[in-house]
């Protein structure tokens, strides 16, 4: 098409029999060939990038499995925002597991952020999925996670000189099906929010243990707190990416002050409202990973075979 256009222009200028005509057409054809070759290479790179992203997303979803919207009698929702561009996971982590008569939830935060922290996060998640149903109490489970983290860090010592400086803050929560309580073990992690009635408070933690990797590896080193968690109550677990989100003036996100403005009756809407609210405060480019898990005990539990409304 470009060569035909050159032919029409040269005809208008009386150059059909001039030696300039083949030069003009040849130049256009050479440039067109370069453009087509460049486009072909670009398309090939796009296909390769799409394949790499697909593999990366599949691997990341295996690492950070989505939590089902219903676990036993509880309605659950989760959300993850990674600080690294194009990443689905980073240094924050969450997981949930069902035991015979309870739901156990883990949320944690690896020292560091983004893709370099995935190795430590994967070690904790794998250990939790393996041990969640093997230990009768949360302190026993926390001690097992501590031993797993220590083994992981010791294996990294030859290739990662900073492995003795790594740690993972973690919060373990157990919600029995037939008791209106929540059992909590904190390993240096921010206390979750608890909504009961129209009041939102920080869930009380008597004594937090050191983060995983720095704690003792016996159950008696972990303090177990028990709080009321009845029908209609909701827990919001979060990582410090929420509390430490800053606006343009450097002000931290006021988690407790903003909590009264969120919709708490539906976990899915709750995490959406929190995400939108932190966007308004800090913008869409968070400087740290952010994980949220909301758990709601409905007033009238639905049948196990039915999905929550």
C-alpha positions as a LaTeX table, in Angstrom:
\begin{tabular}{lrrr}
\hline
Residue & $x$ (\AA) & $y$ (\AA) & $z$ (\AA) \\
\hline
Unk1 & 0.00 & 0.00 & 0.00 \\
Unk2 & 2.83 & 2.38 & 0.83 \\
Unk3 & 4.57 & 1.52 & $-2.48$ \\
Unk4 & 1.33 & 2.18 & $-4.37$ \\
Unk5 & 0.99 & 5.53 & $-2.63$ \\
Unk6 & 4.60 & 6.41 & $-3.63$ \\
Unk7 & 3.77 & 5.45 & $-7.22$ \\
Unk8 & 0.76 & 7.78 & $-7.25$ \\
Unk9 & 2.77 & 10.64 & $-5.78$ \\
Unk10 & 5.63 & 10.18 & $-8.25$ \\
Unk11 & 3.15 & 10.00 & $-11.10$ \\
Unk12 & 1.64 & 13.29 & $-9.96$ \\
Unk13 & 5.13 & 14.80 & $-9.84$ \\
Unk14 & 6.05 & 13.45 & $-13.27$ \\
Unk15 & 8.67 & 11.02 & $-11.98$ \\
Unk16 & 7.32 & 7.79 & $-13.49$ \\
Unk17 & 10.26 & 7.60 & $-15.87$ \\
Unk18 & 12.76 & 9.07 & $-13.45$ \\
Unk19 & 15.52 & 6.94 & $-11.79$ \\
Unk20 & 14.11 & 8.19 & $-8.47$ \\
Unk21 & 10.98 & 6.01 & $-8.76$ \\
Unk22 & 12.65 & 2.63 & $-8.09$ \\
Unk23 & 14.66 & 4.24 & $-5.27$ \\
Unk24 & 11.48 & 5.53 & $-3.64$ \\
Unk25 & 9.64 & 2.21 & $-3.99$ \\
Unk26 & 12.68 & 0.19 & $-2.85$ \\
Unk27 & 13.09 & 2.37 & 0.24 \\
Unk28 & 9.46 & 1.92 & 1.18 \\
Unk29 & 9.67 & $-1.86$ & 0.71 \\
Unk30 & 12.83 & $-2.10$ & 2.83 \\
Unk31 & 11.29 & $-0.05$ & 5.65 \\
Unk32 & 8.09 & $-2.10$ & 5.44 \\
Unk33 & 10.10 & $-5.33$ & 5.72 \\
Unk34 & 11.82 & $-4.02$ & 8.86 \\
Unk35 & 8.45 & $-3.01$ & 10.33 \\
Unk36 & 6.94 & $-6.45$ & 9.65 \\
Unk37 & 9.97 & $-8.22$ & 11.11 \\
Unk38 & 9.88 & $-6.01$ & 14.20 \\
Unk39 & 6.17 & $-6.68$ & 14.65 \\
Unk40 & 6.71 & $-10.44$ & 14.31 \\
Unk41 & 9.40 & $-10.34$ & 17.01 \\
Unk42 & 7.15 & $-8.20$ & 19.21 \\
Unk43 & 4.25 & $-10.65$ & 18.85 \\
Unk44 & 6.57 & $-13.56$ & 19.67 \\
Unk45 & 7.77 & $-11.77$ & 22.81 \\
Unk46 & 4.17 & $-11.07$ & 23.84 \\
Unk47 & 3.28 & $-14.74$ & 23.46 \\
Unk48 & 6.30 & $-15.77$ & 25.54 \\
Unk49 & 5.46 & $-13.16$ & 28.19 \\
Unk50 & 1.85 & $-14.40$ & 28.33 \\
Unk51 & 3.10 & $-17.97$ & 28.84 \\
Unk52 & 5.53 & $-16.91$ & 31.56 \\
Unk53 & 2.77 & $-14.97$ & 33.34 \\
Unk54 & 0.41 & $-17.92$ & 33.12 \\
Unk55 & 3.01 & $-20.25$ & 34.66 \\
Unk56 & 3.87 & $-17.65$ & 37.32 \\
Unk57 & 0.22 & $-17.10$ & 38.26 \\
Unk58 & $-0.42$ & $-20.84$ & 38.46 \\
Unk59 & 2.62 & $-21.31$ & 40.73 \\
Unk60 & 1.60 & $-18.41$ & 42.94 \\
Unk61 & $-1.97$ & $-19.68$ & 43.27 \\
Unk62 & $-0.60$ & $-23.05$ & 44.39 \\
Unk63 & 1.46 & $-21.25$ & 47.03 \\
Unk64 & $-1.35$ & $-18.98$ & 48.25 \\
Unk65 & $-4.48$ & $-21.05$ & 47.80 \\
Unk66 & $-7.78$ & $-19.17$ & 47.84 \\
Unk67 & $-9.72$ & $-19.69$ & 51.07 \\
Unk68 & $-13.22$ & $-21.18$ & 50.50 \\
Unk69 & $-16.09$ & $-18.80$ & 51.13 \\
Unk70 & $-17.53$ & $-21.24$ & 53.68 \\
Unk71 & $-15.60$ & $-23.25$ & 56.26 \\
Unk72 & $-17.88$ & $-25.21$ & 58.56 \\
Unk73 & $-20.48$ & $-22.75$ & 59.90 \\
Unk74 & $-18.30$ & $-19.71$ & 59.15 \\
Unk75 & $-18.39$ & $-17.34$ & 56.19 \\
Unk76 & $-14.91$ & $-16.33$ & 55.05 \\
Unk77 & $-13.36$ & $-13.89$ & 52.56 \\
Unk78 & $-9.75$ & $-13.05$ & 51.81 \\
Unk79 & $-7.82$ & $-10.55$ & 49.73 \\
Unk80 & $-4.17$ & $-10.17$ & 48.81 \\
Unk81 & $-2.32$ & $-7.24$ & 47.25 \\
Unk82 & 1.36 & $-7.71$ & 46.50 \\
Unk83 & 3.75 & $-4.76$ & 46.51 \\
Unk84 & 5.76 & $-6.13$ & 43.56 \\
Unk85 & 4.35 & $-5.28$ & 40.13 \\
Unk86 & 2.63 & $-8.18$ & 38.30 \\
Unk87 & 2.94 & $-10.42$ & 41.39 \\
Unk88 & 0.06 & $-12.20$ & 43.08 \\
Unk89 & 1.92 & $-13.04$ & 46.29 \\
Unk90 & 4.79 & $-11.67$ & 48.31 \\
Unk91 & 5.91 & $-11.73$ & 51.91 \\
Unk92 & 2.44 & $-11.78$ & 53.48 \\
Unk93 & 0.57 & $-15.04$ & 53.84 \\
Unk94 & $-2.70$ & $-16.58$ & 54.96 \\
Unk95 & $-4.23$ & $-20.04$ & 55.08 \\
Unk96 & $-7.16$ & $-21.86$ & 56.64 \\
Unk97 & $-7.82$ & $-25.47$ & 57.53 \\
Unk98 & $-10.72$ & $-27.50$ & 58.86 \\
Unk99 & $-10.26$ & $-29.92$ & 61.73 \\
Unk100 & $-12.93$ & $-32.31$ & 63.00 \\
Unk101 & $-14.92$ & $-29.67$ & 64.89 \\
Unk102 & $-13.17$ & $-26.34$ & 64.28 \\
Unk103 & $-11.71$ & $-23.94$ & 61.73 \\
Unk104 & $-8.11$ & $-22.81$ & 62.06 \\
Unk105 & $-6.82$ & $-19.66$ & 60.36 \\
Unk106 & $-3.24$ & $-18.45$ & 59.92 \\
Unk107 & $-2.13$ & $-15.00$ & 58.85 \\
Unk108 & 1.49 & $-13.90$ & 58.80 \\
Unk109 & 4.07 & $-11.46$ & 57.55 \\
Unk110 & 7.62 & $-12.37$ & 56.52 \\
Unk111 & 10.45 & $-9.96$ & 57.29 \\
Unk112 & 10.91 & $-8.11$ & 54.03 \\
Unk113 & 8.42 & $-7.75$ & 51.21 \\
Unk114 & 7.73 & $-8.64$ & 47.61 \\
Unk115 & 9.12 & $-11.56$ & 45.66 \\
Unk116 & 12.32 & $-12.12$ & 47.73 \\
Unk117 & 10.15 & $-13.02$ & 50.75 \\
Unk118 & 8.17 & $-15.76$ & 48.97 \\
Unk119 & 10.63 & $-18.49$ & 50.01 \\
Unk120 & 9.99 & $-17.95$ & 53.72 \\
Unk121 & 6.24 & $-17.54$ & 53.17 \\
Unk122 & 6.07 & $-20.86$ & 51.31 \\
Unk123 & 7.87 & $-22.63$ & 54.17 \\
Unk124 & 5.34 & $-21.39$ & 56.74 \\
Unk125 & 2.32 & $-22.16$ & 54.55 \\
Unk126 & 3.54 & $-25.68$ & 53.82 \\
Unk127 & 4.21 & $-26.33$ & 57.50 \\
Unk128 & 0.75 & $-25.03$ & 58.51 \\
Unk129 & $-1.09$ & $-27.17$ & 55.96 \\
Unk130 & 0.77 & $-30.23$ & 57.16 \\
Unk131 & 0.45 & $-29.61$ & 60.90 \\
Unk132 & $-2.95$ & $-27.91$ & 61.25 \\
Unk133 & $-4.81$ & $-31.19$ & 61.76 \\
Unk134 & $-2.07$ & $-33.03$ & 63.64 \\
Unk135 & $-1.98$ & $-30.98$ & 66.84 \\
Unk136 & $-4.71$ & $-30.80$ & 69.43 \\
Unk137 & $-4.06$ & $-27.23$ & 70.65 \\
Unk138 & $-2.92$ & $-23.98$ & 69.09 \\
Unk139 & 0.23 & $-23.72$ & 71.28 \\
Unk140 & 1.24 & $-27.17$ & 70.04 \\
Unk141 & 0.61 & $-26.04$ & 66.46 \\
Unk142 & 2.61 & $-22.82$ & 67.00 \\
Unk143 & 5.54 & $-24.81$ & 68.43 \\
Unk144 & 5.44 & $-27.10$ & 65.39 \\
Unk145 & 5.52 & $-24.08$ & 63.05 \\
Unk146 & 8.48 & $-22.68$ & 64.97 \\
Unk147 & 10.42 & $-25.92$ & 64.53 \\
Unk148 & 9.60 & $-25.96$ & 60.80 \\
Unk149 & 10.74 & $-22.35$ & 60.36 \\
Unk150 & 13.99 & $-23.09$ & 62.20 \\
Unk151 & 14.71 & $-26.05$ & 59.94 \\
Unk152 & 13.94 & $-23.94$ & 56.87 \\
Unk153 & 16.23 & $-21.11$ & 57.98 \\
Unk154 & 19.05 & $-23.47$ & 58.93 \\
Unk155 & 18.93 & $-25.02$ & 55.46 \\
Unk156 & 19.30 & $-21.54$ & 53.97 \\
Unk157 & 22.40 & $-20.65$ & 56.03 \\
Unk158 & 24.98 & $-21.82$ & 53.44 \\
Unk159 & 23.41 & $-19.75$ & 50.65 \\
Unk160 & 21.77 & $-16.90$ & 52.61 \\
Unk161 & 24.05 & $-15.30$ & 55.24 \\
Unk162 & 21.13 & $-13.24$ & 56.58 \\
Unk163 & 19.01 & $-16.31$ & 57.38 \\
Unk164 & 19.66 & $-15.88$ & 61.13 \\
Unk165 & 18.03 & $-12.43$ & 60.89 \\
Unk166 & 14.82 & $-13.62$ & 59.24 \\
Unk167 & 11.54 & $-14.08$ & 61.06 \\
Unk168 & 7.80 & $-14.30$ & 60.43 \\
Unk169 & 5.12 & $-12.64$ & 62.51 \\
Unk170 & 2.07 & $-14.87$ & 62.72 \\
Unk171 & $-1.40$ & $-15.07$ & 64.22 \\
Unk172 & $-3.23$ & $-18.37$ & 64.74 \\
Unk173 & $-6.97$ & $-18.46$ & 65.41 \\
Unk174 & $-9.15$ & $-21.46$ & 66.17 \\
Unk175 & $-12.94$ & $-21.19$ & 65.91 \\
Unk176 & $-14.83$ & $-24.18$ & 67.34 \\
Unk177 & $-18.08$ & $-25.09$ & 65.62 \\
Unk178 & $-20.02$ & $-25.75$ & 68.83 \\
Unk179 & $-18.59$ & $-23.04$ & 71.12 \\
Unk180 & $-19.10$ & $-19.29$ & 70.81 \\
Unk181 & $-15.41$ & $-18.52$ & 71.36 \\
Unk182 & $-12.21$ & $-17.81$ & 69.46 \\
Unk183 & $-8.85$ & $-19.15$ & 70.63 \\
Unk184 & $-5.86$ & $-17.02$ & 69.68 \\
Unk185 & $-2.08$ & $-17.38$ & 69.67 \\
Unk186 & $-0.06$ & $-14.36$ & 68.56 \\
Unk187 & 3.57 & $-14.48$ & 67.47 \\
Unk188 & 4.30 & $-10.78$ & 67.24 \\
Unk189 & 1.53 & $-10.10$ & 64.72 \\
Unk190 & $-0.90$ & $-7.14$ & 64.78 \\
Unk191 & $-4.06$ & $-7.89$ & 66.75 \\
Unk192 & $-7.13$ & $-8.43$ & 64.54 \\
Unk193 & $-10.30$ & $-6.36$ & 64.71 \\
Unk194 & $-13.34$ & $-7.87$ & 66.41 \\
Unk195 & $-16.85$ & $-6.59$ & 65.75 \\
Unk196 & $-19.51$ & $-7.51$ & 68.28 \\
Unk197 & $-22.86$ & $-5.79$ & 67.94 \\
Unk198 & $-22.12$ & $-2.23$ & 66.84 \\
Unk199 & $-18.72$ & $-2.03$ & 68.50 \\
Unk200 & $-15.37$ & $-2.66$ & 66.84 \\
Unk201 & $-12.34$ & $-3.29$ & 69.05 \\
Unk202 & $-8.87$ & $-4.75$ & 68.83 \\
Unk203 & $-8.99$ & $-8.38$ & 69.87 \\
Unk204 & $-7.21$ & $-8.55$ & 73.25 \\
Unk205 & $-3.93$ & $-10.46$ & 73.29 \\
Unk206 & $-2.56$ & $-11.13$ & 76.77 \\
Unk207 & 1.03 & $-11.87$ & 75.84 \\
Unk208 & 2.38 & $-12.22$ & 72.33 \\
Unk209 & 5.23 & $-14.63$ & 71.71 \\
Unk210 & 8.21 & $-13.58$ & 69.57 \\
Unk211 & 7.85 & $-14.03$ & 65.79 \\
Unk212 & 8.44 & $-17.45$ & 64.28 \\
Unk213 & 12.13 & $-18.02$ & 63.87 \\
Unk214 & 12.87 & $-16.21$ & 67.13 \\
Unk215 & 10.49 & $-18.01$ & 69.50 \\
Unk216 & 10.91 & $-21.07$ & 71.67 \\
Unk217 & 9.83 & $-24.41$ & 70.21 \\
Unk218 & 7.77 & $-25.76$ & 73.11 \\
Unk219 & 4.00 & $-25.29$ & 73.53 \\
Unk220 & 4.29 & $-23.61$ & 76.93 \\
Unk221 & 6.13 & $-20.71$ & 75.26 \\
Unk222 & 2.93 & $-19.63$ & 73.50 \\
Unk223 & 0.12 & $-17.91$ & 75.39 \\
Unk224 & $-3.41$ & $-19.00$ & 74.47 \\
Unk225 & $-6.11$ & $-16.32$ & 74.70 \\
Unk226 & $-9.82$ & $-17.09$ & 74.56 \\
Unk227 & $-12.41$ & $-14.45$ & 73.65 \\
Unk228 & $-16.15$ & $-14.54$ & 73.00 \\
Unk229 & $-17.07$ & $-14.99$ & 69.34 \\
Unk230 & $-20.77$ & $-15.60$ & 68.97 \\
Unk231 & $-23.43$ & $-15.43$ & 66.26 \\
Unk232 & $-23.23$ & $-12.19$ & 64.29 \\
Unk233 & $-19.61$ & $-11.50$ & 65.29 \\
Unk234 & $-16.88$ & $-10.85$ & 62.72 \\
Unk235 & $-13.09$ & $-10.99$ & 62.84 \\
Unk236 & $-10.83$ & $-9.07$ & 60.45 \\
Unk237 & $-7.26$ & $-10.33$ & 60.31 \\
Unk238 & $-4.73$ & $-8.14$ & 58.50 \\
Unk239 & $-1.02$ & $-7.59$ & 58.00 \\
Unk240 & 0.90 & $-4.42$ & 58.71 \\
Unk241 & 0.52 & $-3.36$ & 55.07 \\
Unk242 & $-2.84$ & $-1.98$ & 56.20 \\
Unk243 & $-1.81$ & $-0.21$ & 59.40 \\
Unk244 & 1.38 & 1.19 & 57.83 \\
Unk245 & $-0.16$ & 2.49 & 54.60 \\
Unk246 & 0.70 & 6.19 & 54.33 \\
Unk247 & $-0.97$ & 9.07 & 52.54 \\
Unk248 & 0.87 & 11.86 & 50.71 \\
Unk249 & 1.46 & 13.65 & 54.03 \\
Unk250 & 3.05 & 10.57 & 55.58 \\
Unk251 & 0.10 & 9.82 & 57.89 \\
Unk252 & $-0.61$ & 6.17 & 58.69 \\
Unk253 & $-3.97$ & 4.63 & 57.82 \\
Unk254 & $-6.22$ & 4.95 & 60.93 \\
Unk255 & $-7.46$ & 1.36 & 61.04 \\
Unk256 & $-9.58$ & 1.54 & 64.19 \\
Unk257 & $-11.04$ & 4.96 & 63.34 \\
Unk258 & $-12.09$ & 3.83 & 59.86 \\
Unk259 & $-13.47$ & 0.47 & 61.00 \\
Unk260 & $-16.88$ & 1.90 & 61.96 \\
Unk261 & $-17.46$ & 2.98 & 58.33 \\
Unk262 & $-17.11$ & $-0.51$ & 56.87 \\
Unk263 & $-19.84$ & $-3.07$ & 56.18 \\
Unk264 & $-19.23$ & $-5.96$ & 58.58 \\
Unk265 & $-22.13$ & $-8.34$ & 57.95 \\
Unk266 & $-20.67$ & $-9.85$ & 54.76 \\
Unk267 & $-16.96$ & $-10.83$ & 54.74 \\
Unk268 & $-16.66$ & $-10.33$ & 50.99 \\
Unk269 & $-18.02$ & $-6.79$ & 51.14 \\
Unk270 & $-15.88$ & $-6.09$ & 54.20 \\
Unk271 & $-12.56$ & $-6.84$ & 52.50 \\
Unk272 & $-13.71$ & $-4.89$ & 49.44 \\
Unk273 & $-14.56$ & $-1.85$ & 51.58 \\
Unk274 & $-11.20$ & $-2.04$ & 53.36 \\
Unk275 & $-9.37$ & $-2.23$ & 50.02 \\
Unk276 & $-11.24$ & 0.77 & 48.62 \\
Unk277 & $-10.71$ & 2.74 & 51.83 \\
Unk278 & $-6.96$ & 2.14 & 51.93 \\
Unk279 & $-6.79$ & 3.14 & 48.24 \\
Unk280 & $-8.38$ & 6.47 & 49.07 \\
Unk281 & $-5.85$ & 6.99 & 51.84 \\
Unk282 & $-2.62$ & 5.81 & 50.24 \\
Unk283 & $-3.36$ & 5.54 & 46.54 \\
Unk284 & $-3.28$ & 2.34 & 44.54 \\
Unk285 & 0.49 & 1.88 & 44.79 \\
Unk286 & 0.98 & 0.40 & 48.24 \\
Unk287 & 4.58 & 0.21 & 49.41 \\
Unk288 & 4.07 & $-3.08$ & 51.26 \\
Unk289 & 2.22 & $-6.33$ & 50.73 \\
Unk290 & $-1.30$ & $-6.46$ & 52.19 \\
Unk291 & $-3.32$ & $-9.49$ & 53.24 \\
Unk292 & $-6.85$ & $-9.50$ & 54.69 \\
Unk293 & $-8.98$ & $-12.35$ & 56.03 \\
Unk294 & $-12.52$ & $-11.77$ & 57.32 \\
Unk295 & $-14.41$ & $-14.47$ & 59.25 \\
Unk296 & $-18.09$ & $-14.13$ & 60.18 \\
Unk297 & $-20.17$ & $-16.41$ & 62.38 \\
Unk298 & $-23.71$ & $-16.08$ & 60.98 \\
Unk299 & $-26.67$ & $-15.67$ & 63.27 \\
Unk300 & $-28.48$ & $-18.51$ & 61.47 \\
Unk301 & $-25.88$ & $-20.95$ & 60.08 \\
Unk302 & $-26.72$ & $-22.29$ & 56.64 \\
Unk303 & $-26.81$ & $-25.98$ & 55.92 \\
Unk304 & $-23.42$ & $-27.46$ & 55.08 \\
Unk305 & $-24.55$ & $-28.26$ & 51.53 \\
Unk306 & $-25.67$ & $-24.72$ & 50.75 \\
Unk307 & $-23.54$ & $-21.79$ & 49.76 \\
Unk308 & $-23.82$ & $-18.61$ & 51.83 \\
Unk309 & $-25.95$ & $-15.83$ & 50.44 \\
\hline
\end{tabular}
